[in-house]
PDB file of C-alpha atoms in Angstrom:
ATOM      1  CA  UNK A   6      91.763  92.850 122.804  1.00  0.00           C
ATOM      2  CA  UNK A   7      88.937  95.078 121.594  1.00  0.00           C
ATOM      3  CA  UNK A   8      90.773  98.096 122.977  1.00  0.00           C
ATOM      4  CA  UNK A   9      93.681  97.236 120.720  1.00  0.00           C
ATOM      5  CA  UNK A  10      91.452  97.318 117.633  1.00  0.00           C
ATOM      6  CA  UNK A  11      90.157 100.758 118.610  1.00  0.00           C
ATOM      7  CA  UNK A  12      93.742 101.906 118.883  1.00  0.00           C
ATOM      8  CA  UNK A  13      94.515 100.466 115.457  1.00  0.00           C
ATOM      9  CA  UNK A  14      91.468 102.071 113.902  1.00  0.00           C
ATOM     10  CA  UNK A  15      92.321 105.367 115.547  1.00  0.00           C
ATOM     11  CA  UNK A  16      95.906 105.178 114.323  1.00  0.00           C
ATOM     12  CA  UNK A  17      94.959 104.148 110.816  1.00  0.00           C
ATOM     13  CA  UNK A  18      92.636 107.163 110.626  1.00  0.00           C
ATOM     14  CA  UNK A  19      95.463 109.440 111.741  1.00  0.00           C
ATOM     15  CA  UNK A  20      97.758 107.749 109.236  1.00  0.00           C
ATOM     16  CA  UNK A  21      95.280 108.072 106.368  1.00  0.00           C
ATOM     17  CA  UNK A  22      94.737 111.730 107.117  1.00  0.00           C
ATOM     18  CA  UNK A  23      98.473 112.362 107.354  1.00  0.00           C
ATOM     19  CA  UNK A  24      99.165 110.523 104.095  1.00  0.00           C
ATOM     20  CA  UNK A  25      96.627 112.787 102.345  1.00  0.00           C
ATOM     21  CA  UNK A  26      98.192 115.921 103.824  1.00  0.00           C
ATOM     22  CA  UNK A  27      99.852 118.559 101.672  1.00  0.00           C
ATOM     23  CA  UNK A  28     103.321 117.817 103.098  1.00  0.00           C
ATOM     24  CA  UNK A  29     103.119 114.167 102.082  1.00  0.00           C
ATOM     25  CA  UNK A  30     101.739 115.029  98.638  1.00  0.00           C
ATOM     26  CA  UNK A  31     104.651 117.474  98.301  1.00  0.00           C
ATOM     27  CA  UNK A  32     107.388 115.021  99.286  1.00  0.00           C
ATOM     28  CA  UNK A  33     106.020 112.471  96.807  1.00  0.00           C
ATOM     29  CA  UNK A  34     106.912 114.919  94.039  1.00  0.00           C
ATOM     30  CA  UNK A  35     110.444 113.591  94.615  1.00  0.00           C
ATOM     31  CA  UNK A  36     109.506 109.969  93.919  1.00  0.00           C
ATOM     32  CA  UNK A  37     110.742 109.929  90.333  1.00  0.00           C
ATOM     33  CA  UNK A  38     113.896 111.889  91.072  1.00  0.00           C
ATOM     34  CA  UNK A  39     114.899 109.740  94.007  1.00  0.00           C
ATOM     35  CA  UNK A  40     113.961 106.430  92.449  1.00  0.00           C
ATOM     36  CA  UNK A  41     115.840 107.356  89.313  1.00  0.00           C
ATOM     37  CA  UNK A  42     118.997 107.714  91.359  1.00  0.00           C
ATOM     38  CA  UNK A  43     120.361 105.682  94.227  1.00  0.00           C
ATOM     39  CA  UNK A  44     122.107 102.379  93.809  1.00  0.00           C
ATOM     40  CA  UNK A  45     119.953 100.387  91.483  1.00  0.00           C
ATOM     41  CA  UNK A  46     117.439  97.928  92.896  1.00  0.00           C
ATOM     42  CA  UNK A  47     117.500  99.313  96.405  1.00  0.00           C
ATOM     43  CA  UNK A  48     115.862 102.569  95.382  1.00  0.00           C
ATOM     44  CA  UNK A  49     112.899 100.759  93.896  1.00  0.00           C
ATOM     45  CA  UNK A  50     112.804  98.056  96.551  1.00  0.00           C
ATOM     46  CA  UNK A  51     110.108  99.898  98.512  1.00  0.00           C
ATOM     47  CA  UNK A  52     107.955 100.645  95.497  1.00  0.00           C
ATOM     48  CA  UNK A  53     105.403  98.109  94.461  1.00  0.00           C
ATOM     49  CA  UNK A  54     104.625  98.057  90.760  1.00  0.00           C
ATOM     50  CA  UNK A  55     101.632 100.331  91.025  1.00  0.00           C
ATOM     51  CA  UNK A  56     102.269 102.908  93.704  1.00  0.00           C
ATOM     52  CA  UNK A  57      98.912 104.640  93.349  1.00  0.00           C
ATOM     53  CA  UNK A  58      97.110 101.582  94.665  1.00  0.00           C
ATOM     54  CA  UNK A  59      99.642 101.220  97.432  1.00  0.00           C
ATOM     55  CA  UNK A  60      98.273 100.989 100.941  1.00  0.00           C
ATOM     56  CA  UNK A  61      98.919 104.221 102.911  1.00  0.00           C
ATOM     57  CA  UNK A  62     100.850 102.211 105.487  1.00  0.00           C
ATOM     58  CA  UNK A  63     103.342 100.964 102.854  1.00  0.00           C
ATOM     59  CA  UNK A  64     103.872 104.485 101.600  1.00  0.00           C
ATOM     60  CA  UNK A  65     104.221 105.689 105.179  1.00  0.00           C
ATOM     61  CA  UNK A  66     106.806 103.036 106.008  1.00  0.00           C
ATOM     62  CA  UNK A  67     108.781 104.145 102.986  1.00  0.00           C
ATOM     63  CA  UNK A  68     108.816 107.666 104.456  1.00  0.00           C
ATOM     64  CA  UNK A  69     110.043 106.259 107.767  1.00  0.00           C
ATOM     65  CA  UNK A  70     112.695 103.899 106.384  1.00  0.00           C
ATOM     66  CA  UNK A  71     115.270 106.639 106.877  1.00  0.00           C
ATOM     67  CA  UNK A  72     116.563 106.335 103.309  1.00  0.00           C
ATOM     68  CA  UNK A  73     114.002 108.000 101.070  1.00  0.00           C
ATOM     69  CA  UNK A  74     113.962 111.301 102.998  1.00  0.00           C
ATOM     70  CA  UNK A  75     117.754 111.386 103.161  1.00  0.00           C
ATOM     71  CA  UNK A  76     117.744 110.991  99.386  1.00  0.00           C
ATOM     72  CA  UNK A  77     115.234 113.834  99.078  1.00  0.00           C
ATOM     73  CA  UNK A  78     117.475 116.047 101.202  1.00  0.00           C
ATOM     74  CA  UNK A  79     120.394 115.171  98.940  1.00  0.00           C
ATOM     75  CA  UNK A  80     118.402 116.293  95.913  1.00  0.00           C
ATOM     76  CA  UNK A  81     117.810 119.604  97.721  1.00  0.00           C
ATOM     77  CA  UNK A  82     121.424 119.858  98.920  1.00  0.00           C
ATOM     78  CA  UNK A  83     123.668 117.635  96.818  1.00  0.00           C
ATOM     79  CA  UNK A  84     126.735 118.471  98.932  1.00  0.00           C
ATOM     80  CA  UNK A  85     126.017 117.040 102.336  1.00  0.00           C
ATOM     81  CA  UNK A  86     128.809 117.526 104.797  1.00  0.00           C
ATOM     82  CA  UNK A  87     127.551 114.449 106.528  1.00  0.00           C
ATOM     83  CA  UNK A  88     128.197 110.763 106.502  1.00  0.00           C
ATOM     84  CA  UNK A  89     126.860 107.780 104.646  1.00  0.00           C
ATOM     85  CA  UNK A  90     123.233 106.679 104.705  1.00  0.00           C
ATOM     86  CA  UNK A  91     122.937 103.066 105.870  1.00  0.00           C
ATOM     87  CA  UNK A  92     121.124 100.842 103.408  1.00  0.00           C
ATOM     88  CA  UNK A  93     118.313  99.484 105.526  1.00  0.00           C
ATOM     89  CA  UNK A  94     117.556  96.172 103.813  1.00  0.00           C
ATOM     90  CA  UNK A  95     115.586  94.429 106.554  1.00  0.00           C
ATOM     91  CA  UNK A  96     113.879  97.255 108.338  1.00  0.00           C
ATOM     92  CA  UNK A  97     116.406  97.403 111.167  1.00  0.00           C
ATOM     93  CA  UNK A  98     115.355  99.972 113.764  1.00  0.00           C
ATOM     94  CA  UNK A  99     118.949 100.817 114.726  1.00  0.00           C
ATOM     95  CA  UNK A 100     119.724 101.691 111.107  1.00  0.00           C
ATOM     96  CA  UNK A 101     116.538 103.757 110.872  1.00  0.00           C
ATOM     97  CA  UNK A 102     117.521 105.716 113.969  1.00  0.00           C
ATOM     98  CA  UNK A 103     121.019 106.197 112.525  1.00  0.00           C
ATOM     99  CA  UNK A 104     119.664 107.385 109.184  1.00  0.00           C
ATOM    100  CA  UNK A 105     117.329 109.870 110.832  1.00  0.00           C
ATOM    101  CA  UNK A 106     120.250 111.137 112.926  1.00  0.00           C
ATOM    102  CA  UNK A 107     122.222 111.689 109.710  1.00  0.00           C
ATOM    103  CA  UNK A 108     119.250 113.539 108.226  1.00  0.00           C
ATOM    104  CA  UNK A 109     118.829 115.711 111.334  1.00  0.00           C
ATOM    105  CA  UNK A 110     122.506 116.704 111.202  1.00  0.00           C
ATOM    106  CA  UNK A 111     122.227 117.469 107.488  1.00  0.00           C
ATOM    107  CA  UNK A 112     119.110 119.602 108.077  1.00  0.00           C
ATOM    108  CA  UNK A 113     120.660 121.488 110.985  1.00  0.00           C
ATOM    109  CA  UNK A 114     123.870 122.251 109.126  1.00  0.00           C
ATOM    110  CA  UNK A 115     121.952 123.268 105.993  1.00  0.00           C
ATOM    111  CA  UNK A 116     119.791 125.738 107.909  1.00  0.00           C
ATOM    112  CA  UNK A 117     122.751 127.153 109.818  1.00  0.00           C
ATOM    113  CA  UNK A 118     125.469 127.213 107.183  1.00  0.00           C
ATOM    114  CA  UNK A 119     123.670 127.477 103.857  1.00  0.00           C
ATOM    115  CA  UNK A 120     120.541 129.395 104.798  1.00  0.00           C
ATOM    116  CA  UNK A 121     122.115 131.294 107.712  1.00  0.00           C
ATOM    117  CA  UNK A 122     119.107 130.512 109.898  1.00  0.00           C
ATOM    118  CA  UNK A 123     118.885 129.326 113.439  1.00  0.00           C
ATOM    119  CA  UNK A 124     116.459 126.438 113.943  1.00  0.00           C
ATOM    120  CA  UNK A 125     114.508 127.004 117.127  1.00  0.00           C
ATOM    121  CA  UNK A 126     111.978 124.229 116.671  1.00  0.00           C
ATOM    122  CA  UNK A 127     113.287 120.973 118.104  1.00  0.00           C
ATOM    123  CA  UNK A 128     114.616 118.573 115.493  1.00  0.00           C
ATOM    124  CA  UNK A 129     112.494 115.468 114.985  1.00  0.00           C
ATOM    125  CA  UNK A 130     112.938 112.799 117.643  1.00  0.00           C
ATOM    126  CA  UNK A 131     114.925 110.074 115.884  1.00  0.00           C
ATOM    127  CA  UNK A 132     114.208 107.453 118.557  1.00  0.00           C
ATOM    128  CA  UNK A 133     110.445 107.831 118.149  1.00  0.00           C
ATOM    129  CA  UNK A 134     110.711 107.764 114.346  1.00  0.00           C
ATOM    130  CA  UNK A 135     113.136 104.882 114.194  1.00  0.00           C
ATOM    131  CA  UNK A 136     111.823 102.607 116.916  1.00  0.00           C
ATOM    132  CA  UNK A 137     108.047 103.084 116.732  1.00  0.00           C
ATOM    133  CA  UNK A 138     107.164 104.470 113.312  1.00  0.00           C
ATOM    134  CA  UNK A 139     103.589 103.200 113.574  1.00  0.00           C
ATOM    135  CA  UNK A 140     102.571 105.517 116.395  1.00  0.00           C
ATOM    136  CA  UNK A 141     100.826 108.853 116.588  1.00  0.00           C
ATOM    137  CA  UNK A 142     103.989 110.381 118.060  1.00  0.00           C
ATOM    138  CA  UNK A 143     106.035 109.217 115.077  1.00  0.00           C
ATOM    139  CA  UNK A 144     103.525 110.732 112.645  1.00  0.00           C
ATOM    140  CA  UNK A 145     103.975 114.047 114.469  1.00  0.00           C
ATOM    141  CA  UNK A 146     107.790 113.759 114.253  1.00  0.00           C
ATOM    142  CA  UNK A 147     107.563 112.893 110.563  1.00  0.00           C
ATOM    143  CA  UNK A 148     105.417 115.976 109.970  1.00  0.00           C
ATOM    144  CA  UNK A 149     108.158 118.072 111.589  1.00  0.00           C
ATOM    145  CA  UNK A 150     110.763 116.414 109.396  1.00  0.00           C
ATOM    146  CA  UNK A 151     108.786 117.071 106.203  1.00  0.00           C
ATOM    147  CA  UNK A 152     108.238 120.666 107.289  1.00  0.00           C
ATOM    148  CA  UNK A 153     111.994 121.170 107.699  1.00  0.00           C
ATOM    149  CA  UNK A 154     112.676 119.526 104.332  1.00  0.00           C
ATOM    150  CA  UNK A 155     110.111 121.800 102.693  1.00  0.00           C
ATOM    151  CA  UNK A 156     111.804 124.819 104.291  1.00  0.00           C
ATOM    152  CA  UNK A 157     115.103 123.748 102.712  1.00  0.00           C
ATOM    153  CA  UNK A 158     113.533 123.062  99.312  1.00  0.00           C
ATOM    154  CA  UNK A 159     111.890 126.473  98.944  1.00  0.00           C
ATOM    155  CA  UNK A 160     115.022 128.344 100.018  1.00  0.00           C
ATOM    156  CA  UNK A 161     117.765 126.354  98.305  1.00  0.00           C
ATOM    157  CA  UNK A 162     119.558 127.143  95.035  1.00  0.00           C
ATOM    158  CA  UNK A 163     117.061 125.098  93.031  1.00  0.00           C
ATOM    159  CA  UNK A 164     114.047 126.690  94.726  1.00  0.00           C
ATOM    160  CA  UNK A 165     112.463 127.942  91.461  1.00  0.00           C
ATOM    161  CA  UNK A 166     112.344 124.373  90.203  1.00  0.00           C
ATOM    162  CA  UNK A 167     110.852 123.036  93.457  1.00  0.00           C
ATOM    163  CA  UNK A 168     108.325 125.875  93.668  1.00  0.00           C
ATOM    164  CA  UNK A 169     107.275 125.162  90.096  1.00  0.00           C
ATOM    165  CA  UNK A 170     106.605 121.541  91.106  1.00  0.00           C
ATOM    166  CA  UNK A 171     104.400 122.786  93.936  1.00  0.00           C
ATOM    167  CA  UNK A 172     102.504 124.980  91.467  1.00  0.00           C
ATOM    168  CA  UNK A 173     101.638 121.881  89.457  1.00  0.00           C
ATOM    169  CA  UNK A 174      99.505 120.623  92.366  1.00  0.00           C
ATOM    170  CA  UNK A 175      95.859 121.520  92.884  1.00  0.00           C
ATOM    171  CA  UNK A 176      95.044 124.908  94.415  1.00  0.00           C
ATOM    172  CA  UNK A 177      93.924 123.528  97.769  1.00  0.00           C
ATOM    173  CA  UNK A 178      97.180 121.597  98.200  1.00  0.00           C
ATOM    174  CA  UNK A 179      99.210 124.637  97.102  1.00  0.00           C
ATOM    175  CA  UNK A 180      97.469 126.763  99.720  1.00  0.00           C
ATOM    176  CA  UNK A 181      98.147 124.197 102.437  1.00  0.00           C
ATOM    177  CA  UNK A 182     101.812 123.986 101.393  1.00  0.00           C
ATOM    178  CA  UNK A 183     102.046 127.794 101.439  1.00  0.00           C
ATOM    179  CA  UNK A 184     100.863 127.743 105.064  1.00  0.00           C
ATOM    180  CA  UNK A 185     103.526 125.130 105.889  1.00  0.00           C
ATOM    181  CA  UNK A 186     106.192 127.233 104.164  1.00  0.00           C
ATOM    182  CA  UNK A 187     105.253 130.228 106.310  1.00  0.00           C
ATOM    183  CA  UNK A 188     105.387 128.064 109.413  1.00  0.00           C
ATOM    184  CA  UNK A 189     108.952 126.974 108.683  1.00  0.00           C
ATOM    185  CA  UNK A 190     110.350 130.178 107.158  1.00  0.00           C
ATOM    186  CA  UNK A 191     108.575 133.027 108.942  1.00  0.00           C
ATOM    187  CA  UNK A 192     107.444 131.819 112.353  1.00  0.00           C
ATOM    188  CA  UNK A 193     110.003 133.225 114.840  1.00  0.00           C
ATOM    189  CA  UNK A 194     109.189 130.324 117.177  1.00  0.00           C
ATOM    190  CA  UNK A 195     110.596 127.900 114.600  1.00  0.00           C
ATOM    191  CA  UNK A 196     113.409 129.661 112.805  1.00  0.00           C
ATOM    192  CA  UNK A 197     115.352 132.911 113.042  1.00  0.00           C
ATOM    193  CA  UNK A 198     117.630 134.647 110.564  1.00  0.00           C
ATOM    194  CA  UNK A 199     121.178 134.310 111.895  1.00  0.00           C
ATOM    195  CA  UNK A 200     121.861 138.053 112.206  1.00  0.00           C
ATOM    196  CA  UNK A 201     119.200 138.369 114.915  1.00  0.00           C
ATOM    197  CA  UNK A 202     121.107 136.023 117.107  1.00  0.00           C
ATOM    198  CA  UNK A 203     124.341 137.971 116.935  1.00  0.00           C
TER     199      UNK A 203
END
């Protein structure tokens, strides 16, 4: 039993660190936009009244509900060629997996068709994210997902607007985000301009 508590402590440390990371701070810039849209009460369902006092795990679960990040992607690319997001009212893992699959397809098609880039990094593992969000592996997959979203945001038609948002953050966070942007836009292990492949 004691071993279990060590695991929990270890995971909650990883979670806390991740939730303070630049990528998470960045994606929370979309909170107002996303919560202002959507279909009424659902969008705010995950937000307690005072989100700043919210426990990192609640915020994390909102990132892994499969809806919020799809909504973020639809702010970045309002014309998804992909299907409906399932409204995940009671935290159903099958719906989460489905929603992450939708998001993966949207990301892949956006990189290939809109940005003319070939994604070489593996897309996030939807099974890990959907079935076991409270694991170290899921945190790693979520980081990948946020990285890919960031890559779309800083290269899309509204990039000036999104970059301006990033510039409103503190210098340290901006620097960390800049490193992430390089990782997802310039690292040939992760992404290639399409013409190289031809």
